[in-house]
């Protein structure tokens, strides 16, 4: 029984051949790790973890609609998360408003997505994948679109890194200094929407937080340096993504349990280390 | 009070017949003030009289409804980096801990877009600014773990690191105990002398800065009075301003104002002496 479960989880026969098959997924996973690790730092400093979850559910709805209408999962996911990100950016400049706006949007998105999926008559693996992630579905055109979007997000973040940090952490002075609060907030939400759309396609909408939030939260447990935190966060996210894909390769289990478990374990270890480091 | 030409060359900030109106309600009007280099002017008045709005006009965040306002001979513009600003709000650590040196660093280039590359001169400027306010040892401490007085020192370093010509402070002494009130007000006083900058400070209590201020602006009941402490803080002037009998007393070198209408004892000049007001 134990043996059955283990072999269900891990099967490493013909591993080398499998690896070639999921080459695209590993590249996409690494790219997503870089994006997630980086944007996570800002998600944490802007207190937007819940917003990430909200955006990912609407991204799921978009992807499901894309599947149903034949527009494609990528454009559907993009459309859904951008709409959600912009809505949340507009509706919630204050944290309290924002959280209720998200709580209203999220179940609506999830419901819409489930409706689209139940109407969809194609392969069922695709359906489940949008919620819990998949590794085999990354073909070349999809990989390219993901890499392009990831590059846009990373560049967009780096170029506005200082103003985004400034408005997140010291809003009063930043706005006295002439930084447009709403403009920067919308700019960030669009980048967040793009990052979410990429994540949904790999880890699935239910588990986006494990890539976009957990690694940064872990990094913040062990460091306070503005340089080290993003670097560690990226390293954690890439480890979770690539490690998760490699482990998932063997069994019939979707990729997400592996990614979320690695991500979670990193967080736990960082919390323990942090306890010792910042004991004061 | 017509300013001499000598004053004009020295002027940092010039209000001429300035006023703010929201809809039909005049917040205040008739402000004529020339703030010179090296001069310390305190803004006094009850809560809701429009003291913070006055600062916001200088920051270019709120337009005047009448009159003119110029900074170094030009109309004010939003985000002018020759103005240092210390907001009233304390900084709470949210997801990301902000260290003192990051906060001061925002004062140098937090508004700048582009890749954030490490720079030696930048680091040196941050260190220098922190040391100048006696906060050199706290560079790596999180703002959230600091006391009010410590936070205020870091705030001052942040405002001064941009080498401003004008320093605006919104209640920098509130929530500090007497010892720290003295320390912070001396630090501000010294900075304006050493750097020859104009200092405009909102305070609900004149006493901590009584021996330092050159002039005061008293805002109340839609009107403004400008002059030295002896000229403005008198029974005659304040009674005329409030249209009722207001008593100004000098008790052991402190100024106590009694009989201000609707004085809630928390937001007014000499408020910590309110027990003296009761018998009157």
XYZ file of C-alpha atoms in Angstrom:
560
model
C 0.000 0.000 0.000
C 2.766 2.354 1.038
C 4.704 1.161 -1.919
C 1.816 1.920 -4.245
C 1.447 5.404 -2.913
C 5.144 6.082 -3.224
C 5.312 4.826 -6.768
C 2.283 6.919 -7.550
C 4.137 9.944 -6.256
C 7.580 9.240 -7.577
C 8.499 7.205 -10.621
C 11.886 7.784 -12.009
C 12.171 5.169 -14.720
C 13.037 6.713 -18.091
C 13.610 9.986 -16.257
C 16.060 11.239 -18.861
C 13.556 10.861 -21.673
C 10.847 12.539 -19.668
C 13.117 15.443 -18.911
C 13.429 16.193 -22.607
C 9.666 16.208 -22.920
C 9.208 18.792 -20.207
C 12.140 20.992 -21.201
C 9.697 23.774 -22.042
C 7.996 23.494 -18.695
C 11.277 23.745 -16.843
C 12.265 26.862 -18.761
C 8.827 28.360 -18.154
C 9.048 27.371 -14.487
C 12.411 29.041 -14.061
C 11.137 32.207 -15.743
C 8.083 32.176 -13.526
C 10.338 31.729 -10.511
C 12.262 34.871 -11.414
C 9.061 36.840 -12.009
C 7.329 35.528 -8.890
C 10.305 36.009 -6.601
C 10.771 39.579 -7.740
C 7.172 40.732 -7.794
C 6.533 38.985 -4.477
C 8.783 41.454 -2.684
C 6.597 44.309 -3.872
C 3.412 42.362 -3.233
C 4.533 42.042 0.383
C 5.566 45.649 0.784
C 2.326 46.864 -0.784
C 0.295 44.453 1.337
C -1.348 42.865 -1.697
C -1.211 39.128 -0.969
C -4.986 38.861 -0.996
C -5.157 40.807 -4.251
C -2.896 38.230 -5.865
C -5.411 35.553 -4.998
C -8.269 37.643 -6.371
C -6.466 38.349 -9.629
C -5.608 34.682 -10.056
C -9.258 33.602 -9.780
C -10.285 36.036 -12.485
C -7.355 34.919 -14.527
C -8.690 31.389 -14.178
C -12.106 32.560 -15.358
C -10.457 34.237 -18.335
C -8.420 31.160 -19.173
C -11.488 28.914 -18.920
C -13.458 31.287 -21.121
C -10.559 31.332 -23.543
C -10.662 27.548 -23.680
C -14.412 27.484 -24.221
C -14.502 30.209 -26.858
C -11.443 28.898 -28.634
C -9.468 32.117 -28.117
C -6.785 30.223 -26.261
C -5.842 29.864 -22.639
C -3.003 32.385 -22.780
C -5.015 35.326 -24.070
C -7.951 34.374 -21.872
C -5.796 34.271 -18.738
C -4.164 37.570 -19.700
C -7.487 39.254 -20.288
C -8.972 37.971 -17.029
C -6.072 38.997 -14.844
C -5.648 42.416 -16.425
C -9.325 43.215 -15.938
C -9.116 42.047 -12.326
C -5.894 43.913 -11.637
C -7.214 47.182 -13.032
C -10.513 46.815 -11.175
C -8.776 46.133 -7.882
C -6.391 49.021 -8.508
C -9.311 51.408 -9.050
C -11.711 50.105 -6.434
C -9.268 49.802 -3.633
C -6.819 52.560 -2.947
C -7.384 51.912 0.762
C -6.685 48.455 2.167
C -10.155 48.006 3.642
C -11.979 48.874 0.398
C -9.566 46.775 -1.532
C -10.099 43.641 0.505
C -13.865 43.790 0.192
C -13.602 44.472 -3.547
C -11.396 41.406 -3.894
C -13.677 39.275 -1.763
C -16.544 40.217 -4.067
C -14.636 39.622 -7.293
C -13.012 36.337 -6.338
C -15.978 33.964 -6.030
C -17.537 35.574 -9.075
C -14.422 34.767 -11.090
C -14.229 31.253 -9.760
C -17.893 30.635 -10.553
C -17.546 32.036 -14.033
C -14.530 29.844 -14.630
C -16.304 26.710 -13.467
C -19.260 27.530 -15.695
C -16.999 27.862 -18.726
C -15.225 24.625 -17.897
C -18.430 22.654 -17.526
C -19.620 23.931 -20.877
C -16.312 23.009 -22.472
C -16.386 19.647 -24.199
C -12.685 19.204 -24.944
C -10.092 17.242 -23.040
C -10.633 17.182 -19.328
C -6.948 17.306 -18.385
C -6.969 20.896 -19.573
C -9.806 21.754 -17.244
C -8.234 20.494 -14.104
C -4.888 21.971 -15.078
C -6.112 25.539 -14.902
C -6.948 25.123 -11.257
C -4.113 22.959 -10.053
C -1.370 23.310 -12.607
C 0.097 21.190 -15.365
C 3.493 20.516 -16.819
C 3.012 18.914 -20.177
C 0.946 21.604 -21.806
C 3.705 24.107 -22.514
C 4.279 23.956 -26.247
C 6.696 26.228 -28.089
C 4.355 29.144 -28.932
C 3.071 29.156 -25.374
C 6.587 29.099 -23.964
C 7.497 32.061 -26.155
C 4.502 34.081 -25.027
C 5.340 33.282 -21.412
C 8.953 34.330 -21.835
C 7.951 37.572 -23.507
C 5.481 38.407 -20.736
C 7.993 37.450 -18.045
C 10.613 39.704 -19.592
C 8.163 42.602 -19.693
C 7.276 42.110 -16.035
C 10.881 41.832 -14.855
C 11.990 44.915 -16.791
C 8.894 46.833 -15.729
C 9.594 46.027 -12.099
C 13.287 46.865 -12.178
C 12.784 50.186 -13.951
C 10.229 51.398 -11.417
C 11.677 49.556 -8.418
C 12.633 52.626 -6.368
C 9.420 54.629 -6.865
C 7.325 51.512 -6.234
C 9.187 50.821 -3.000
C 9.051 54.478 -1.992
C 5.276 54.753 -2.442
C 4.734 51.389 -0.740
C 6.766 52.079 2.351
C 6.585 55.839 2.781
C 3.482 56.993 0.927
C 3.196 60.482 2.444
C 6.679 61.634 1.572
C 6.617 59.876 -1.798
C 3.516 61.764 -2.763
C 4.978 65.053 -1.494
C 7.933 64.267 -3.726
C 5.609 64.248 -6.698
C 5.231 60.511 -7.241
C 1.738 59.740 -8.581
C 0.219 57.283 -6.141
C -2.640 56.082 -8.326
C -0.505 55.955 -11.460
C 2.153 53.817 -9.805
C -0.472 51.627 -8.219
C -2.113 50.950 -11.591
C 1.272 50.364 -13.190
C 2.053 47.785 -10.543
C -1.347 46.119 -10.792
C -0.894 45.658 -14.556
C 2.491 44.000 -13.989
C 0.901 41.861 -11.281
C -1.870 40.889 -13.707
C 0.699 39.830 -16.299
C 2.687 37.824 -13.753
C -0.462 36.117 -12.515
C -1.552 35.183 -16.026
C 1.759 33.403 -16.526
C 1.571 31.638 -13.167
C -1.972 30.396 -13.651
C -0.906 28.437 -16.713
C 1.722 26.487 -14.824
C 0.849 26.227 -11.157
C -2.893 26.748 -11.554
C -5.002 29.520 -10.171
C -5.556 28.041 -6.742
C -1.871 27.961 -5.954
C -0.485 31.129 -7.493
C 0.262 32.480 -4.023
C 2.919 29.825 -3.512
C 4.991 31.414 -6.276
C 4.041 35.081 -6.027
C 3.957 35.444 -2.254
C 5.531 32.595 -0.269
C 9.124 32.985 -1.553
C 9.185 36.714 -0.781
C 7.605 36.136 2.608
C 10.300 33.560 3.325
C 13.100 35.888 2.210
C 11.770 38.655 4.446
C 12.076 36.292 7.382
C 15.819 35.988 7.038
C 16.941 39.323 5.690
C 16.095 43.014 5.714
C 18.508 44.074 3.061
C 16.829 45.639 0.028
C 19.281 43.763 -2.201
C 19.387 40.385 -0.490
C 15.614 40.046 -0.067
C 14.793 40.097 -3.816
C 17.786 37.859 -4.597
C 16.781 35.247 -2.015
C 13.144 35.490 -2.996
C 13.993 34.760 -6.640
C 16.268 31.890 -5.609
C 13.508 30.362 -3.457
C 10.874 30.729 -6.162
C 13.074 29.214 -8.864
C 13.977 26.329 -6.553
C 10.325 25.646 -5.804
C 9.262 25.852 -9.442
C 12.039 23.860 -11.063
C 12.287 21.427 -8.163
C 8.532 20.919 -8.225
C 8.482 20.176 -11.931
C 11.378 17.716 -11.671
C 9.691 15.824 -8.856
C 6.268 15.862 -10.461
C 7.720 14.356 -13.587
C 7.619 10.803 -12.317
C 4.103 10.358 -11.034
C 0.563 11.072 -12.103
C 0.238 13.885 -9.611
C -0.081 17.456 -10.865
C 2.893 19.723 -10.394
C 1.338 22.038 -7.839
C 1.569 19.880 -4.684
C 5.300 19.616 -5.227
C 5.783 23.325 -5.870
C 3.660 24.371 -2.925
C 5.345 21.874 -0.601
C 8.868 22.989 -1.495
C 7.786 26.613 -1.225
C 6.187 25.980 2.126
C 9.192 24.074 3.489
C 11.511 26.913 2.474
C 9.234 29.294 4.322
C 9.235 27.147 7.462
C 13.019 26.859 7.454
C 13.335 30.638 6.961
C 10.981 31.301 9.834
C 13.074 29.136 12.104
C 16.307 30.807 10.973
C 14.669 34.211 11.317
C 13.730 33.474 14.885
C 17.348 33.013 15.751
C 18.666 35.874 13.663
C 16.289 38.618 14.720
C 15.743 37.602 18.274
C 15.673 40.898 20.095
C 4.327 95.105 6.740
C 5.949 95.812 3.361
C 9.052 93.729 2.828
C 12.303 95.470 1.965
C 14.173 94.462 -1.198
C 16.794 92.857 0.983
C 14.160 90.462 2.248
C 13.095 89.531 -1.257
C 16.554 88.248 -2.141
C 16.497 86.178 1.008
C 12.957 84.975 0.647
C 12.369 81.258 0.430
C 8.601 81.320 0.511
C 6.244 84.196 -0.235
C 2.489 84.158 0.371
C 0.593 87.220 -0.878
C -3.018 87.655 0.162
C -3.372 83.893 0.068
C -6.517 81.980 0.962
C -8.160 78.572 0.640
C -11.833 77.968 0.119
C -13.660 74.635 -0.123
C -16.941 75.305 -1.883
C -18.593 78.117 0.079
C -16.496 77.632 3.149
C -13.410 79.768 3.553
C -10.794 77.748 5.394
C -8.607 80.818 5.857
C -7.703 83.903 3.896
C -5.546 86.995 3.986
C -2.200 85.302 4.564
C 0.797 87.515 3.823
C 4.057 85.916 4.786
C 7.622 86.042 3.618
C 9.724 83.237 5.036
C 13.412 84.034 4.762
C 16.450 81.827 4.679
C 17.441 80.665 8.120
C 14.102 81.716 9.554
C 11.951 79.540 11.808
C 8.197 80.096 11.620
C 5.694 78.038 13.621
C 2.117 77.529 12.464
C -0.364 77.460 15.319
C -4.109 77.120 15.603
C -6.868 74.770 16.668
C -7.654 71.464 14.959
C -9.379 71.834 11.631
C -8.281 75.435 11.172
C -6.321 74.542 8.045
C -2.726 74.254 9.200
C -2.027 71.083 7.273
C -3.802 72.530 4.235
C -1.374 75.436 4.436
C 1.559 73.030 4.214
C -0.124 71.213 1.364
C -0.287 74.423 -0.655
C 3.474 74.751 -0.246
C 3.925 71.142 -1.390
C 1.857 71.961 -4.456
C -0.752 69.383 -3.467
C -3.512 71.919 -2.924
C -4.004 75.055 -5.021
C -4.744 78.390 -3.390
C -8.240 79.722 -3.970
C -6.909 83.273 -3.966
C -3.622 85.142 -3.800
C -0.193 83.870 -4.801
C 2.459 81.640 -3.373
C 6.008 81.479 -4.635
C 8.974 79.378 -3.665
C 12.429 80.829 -4.422
C 10.830 83.378 -6.715
C 8.793 80.917 -8.802
C 5.275 79.555 -8.399
C 5.318 76.378 -6.318
C 5.160 73.105 -8.174
C 4.267 69.655 -6.941
C 7.267 67.504 -6.145
C 9.887 70.257 -5.940
C 12.915 68.530 -4.496
C 14.282 71.656 -2.894
C 11.577 71.219 -0.270
C 12.115 68.747 2.557
C 9.002 67.335 4.196
C 8.392 65.564 7.478
C 4.826 64.221 7.592
C 2.782 63.798 10.697
C 2.082 60.124 10.276
C 4.373 57.673 11.904
C 5.666 54.841 9.799
C 4.391 51.424 10.659
C 6.226 48.399 9.414
C 3.931 46.421 7.212
C 5.017 43.386 5.240
C 8.481 44.745 4.601
C 10.632 46.092 7.395
C 12.109 49.449 6.363
C 15.517 50.173 7.742
C 16.667 53.680 8.590
C 19.176 53.774 5.749
C 16.566 52.776 3.156
C 14.225 55.484 4.355
C 16.965 58.098 4.107
C 17.949 56.671 0.721
C 14.431 57.377 -0.541
C 15.217 61.028 0.161
C 18.039 60.869 -2.381
C 16.611 58.885 -5.282
C 13.343 57.258 -4.226
C 11.548 59.231 -6.925
C 13.886 58.122 -9.687
C 13.007 55.536 -12.305
C 15.629 53.286 -13.838
C 17.749 50.407 -12.674
C 18.634 50.775 -9.000
C 22.387 50.305 -9.066
C 24.415 50.443 -5.870
C 26.556 53.535 -5.522
C 29.283 54.457 -3.093
C 28.512 58.182 -3.034
C 24.886 57.404 -2.310
C 25.828 55.209 0.639
C 28.189 57.881 1.932
C 25.474 60.530 1.749
C 23.040 58.333 3.663
C 25.612 57.665 6.392
C 26.504 61.330 6.606
C 22.854 62.359 6.886
C 22.163 59.828 9.636
C 25.271 60.855 11.566
C 24.314 64.526 11.315
C 21.136 63.830 13.299
C 22.821 61.511 15.772
C 21.282 58.400 14.246
C 24.451 56.932 12.767
C 24.294 53.866 14.960
C 20.773 52.932 13.873
C 21.362 52.735 10.137
C 20.392 49.061 9.969
C 17.548 49.154 12.440
C 13.951 48.783 11.321
C 11.894 51.942 11.561
C 9.018 49.998 13.100
C 11.115 49.076 16.130
C 12.145 52.666 16.863
C 10.718 55.022 19.442
C 8.967 58.200 18.326
C 12.047 60.320 18.930
C 14.318 57.946 17.035
C 11.910 57.803 14.098
C 11.771 61.567 14.025
C 15.561 61.824 13.800
C 15.573 59.466 10.836
C 12.771 61.525 9.276
C 14.853 64.659 9.647
C 17.843 62.929 8.057
C 15.603 61.870 5.168
C 14.307 65.393 4.675
C 17.754 66.986 4.889
C 19.659 64.525 2.717
C 18.239 66.188 -0.393
C 19.812 69.504 0.727
C 16.536 71.427 0.706
C 16.080 75.195 0.909
C 12.895 74.803 2.875
C 11.898 72.303 5.521
C 8.226 71.632 6.241
C 7.286 69.759 9.396
C 3.791 68.669 10.360
C 3.580 68.243 14.137
C 7.069 66.775 14.516
C 6.843 66.973 18.297
C 3.487 65.333 18.861
C 3.623 61.919 20.505
C 7.043 62.716 21.981
C 7.798 63.095 25.656
C 9.231 66.370 26.956
C 12.857 65.288 26.751
C 12.522 64.167 23.146
C 10.477 67.239 22.260
C 13.432 69.310 23.396
C 15.970 67.187 21.530
C 14.055 67.178 18.259
C 13.246 70.873 18.366
C 16.899 71.718 19.061
C 17.943 69.498 16.185
C 15.527 71.274 13.826
C 16.596 74.665 15.123
C 20.276 73.863 14.649
C 19.665 72.477 11.158
C 17.947 75.628 9.919
C 20.819 77.794 11.227
C 23.626 75.596 9.931
C 22.022 75.015 6.557
C 20.453 78.434 6.281
C 17.102 76.974 5.307
C 13.602 78.196 5.934
C 11.792 76.146 8.568
C 8.002 76.053 8.635
C 6.590 73.890 11.400
C 3.061 73.070 12.465
C 2.792 72.604 16.183
C -0.132 72.480 18.574
C 2.106 73.589 21.417
C 4.384 76.608 21.096
C 6.222 75.987 24.348
C 8.885 73.503 23.229
C 9.984 75.947 20.513
C 9.154 79.192 22.304
C 12.757 80.393 22.531
C 13.608 79.310 18.990
C 10.878 80.593 16.687
C 11.346 83.887 14.896
C 7.687 84.343 14.088
C 4.387 82.524 14.299
C 1.425 82.158 11.970
C -1.791 81.771 13.936
C -4.680 80.273 11.960
C -8.156 80.343 13.472
C -11.751 81.147 12.567
C -10.911 81.600 8.893
C -8.306 84.241 9.578
C -4.565 84.422 9.919
C -2.266 86.503 12.117
C 1.473 86.709 11.462
C 4.127 88.167 13.742
C 6.505 87.446 16.579
C 5.296 85.471 19.575
C 4.939 88.717 21.559
C 2.940 90.337 18.783
C 0.519 87.490 18.090
C 0.124 85.497 21.274
C -1.618 88.197 23.243
C -5.010 88.406 24.845
C -5.988 91.240 22.445
C -4.981 89.573 19.188
C -6.428 86.144 19.981
C -9.634 87.603 21.427
C -10.063 89.596 18.237
C -9.352 86.504 16.134
C -11.799 84.257 17.979
C -14.370 87.040 18.554
C -14.580 86.130 22.203
C -12.440 86.643 25.259
C -9.360 84.496 25.069
C -6.815 84.829 27.822
C -3.104 84.463 27.137
C -1.068 83.849 30.251
C 2.635 83.492 30.854
C 3.286 80.967 33.547
C 6.921 80.264 34.443
C 8.196 81.028 30.977
C 5.438 79.016 29.324
C 2.499 80.324 27.374
C -0.966 79.154 28.258
C -4.011 80.077 26.211
C -7.340 79.833 27.964
C -10.910 80.239 26.821
C -10.585 79.146 23.213
C -14.076 78.196 21.962
C -14.605 74.468 21.345
C -11.133 73.780 22.584
C -10.952 70.033 22.907
C -7.795 70.312 24.969
C -5.980 67.907 22.705
C -5.392 69.908 19.600
C -4.552 73.320 20.819
C -1.704 75.533 21.775
C -0.640 74.848 25.304
C -2.980 71.923 25.420
C -0.860 70.038 27.894
C -1.574 72.849 30.338
C -5.312 72.551 30.075
C -5.765 71.987 33.765
C -4.866 75.656 34.137
C -7.740 76.574 31.871
C -10.451 74.945 33.894
C -10.791 77.542 36.671
C -11.161 80.415 34.203
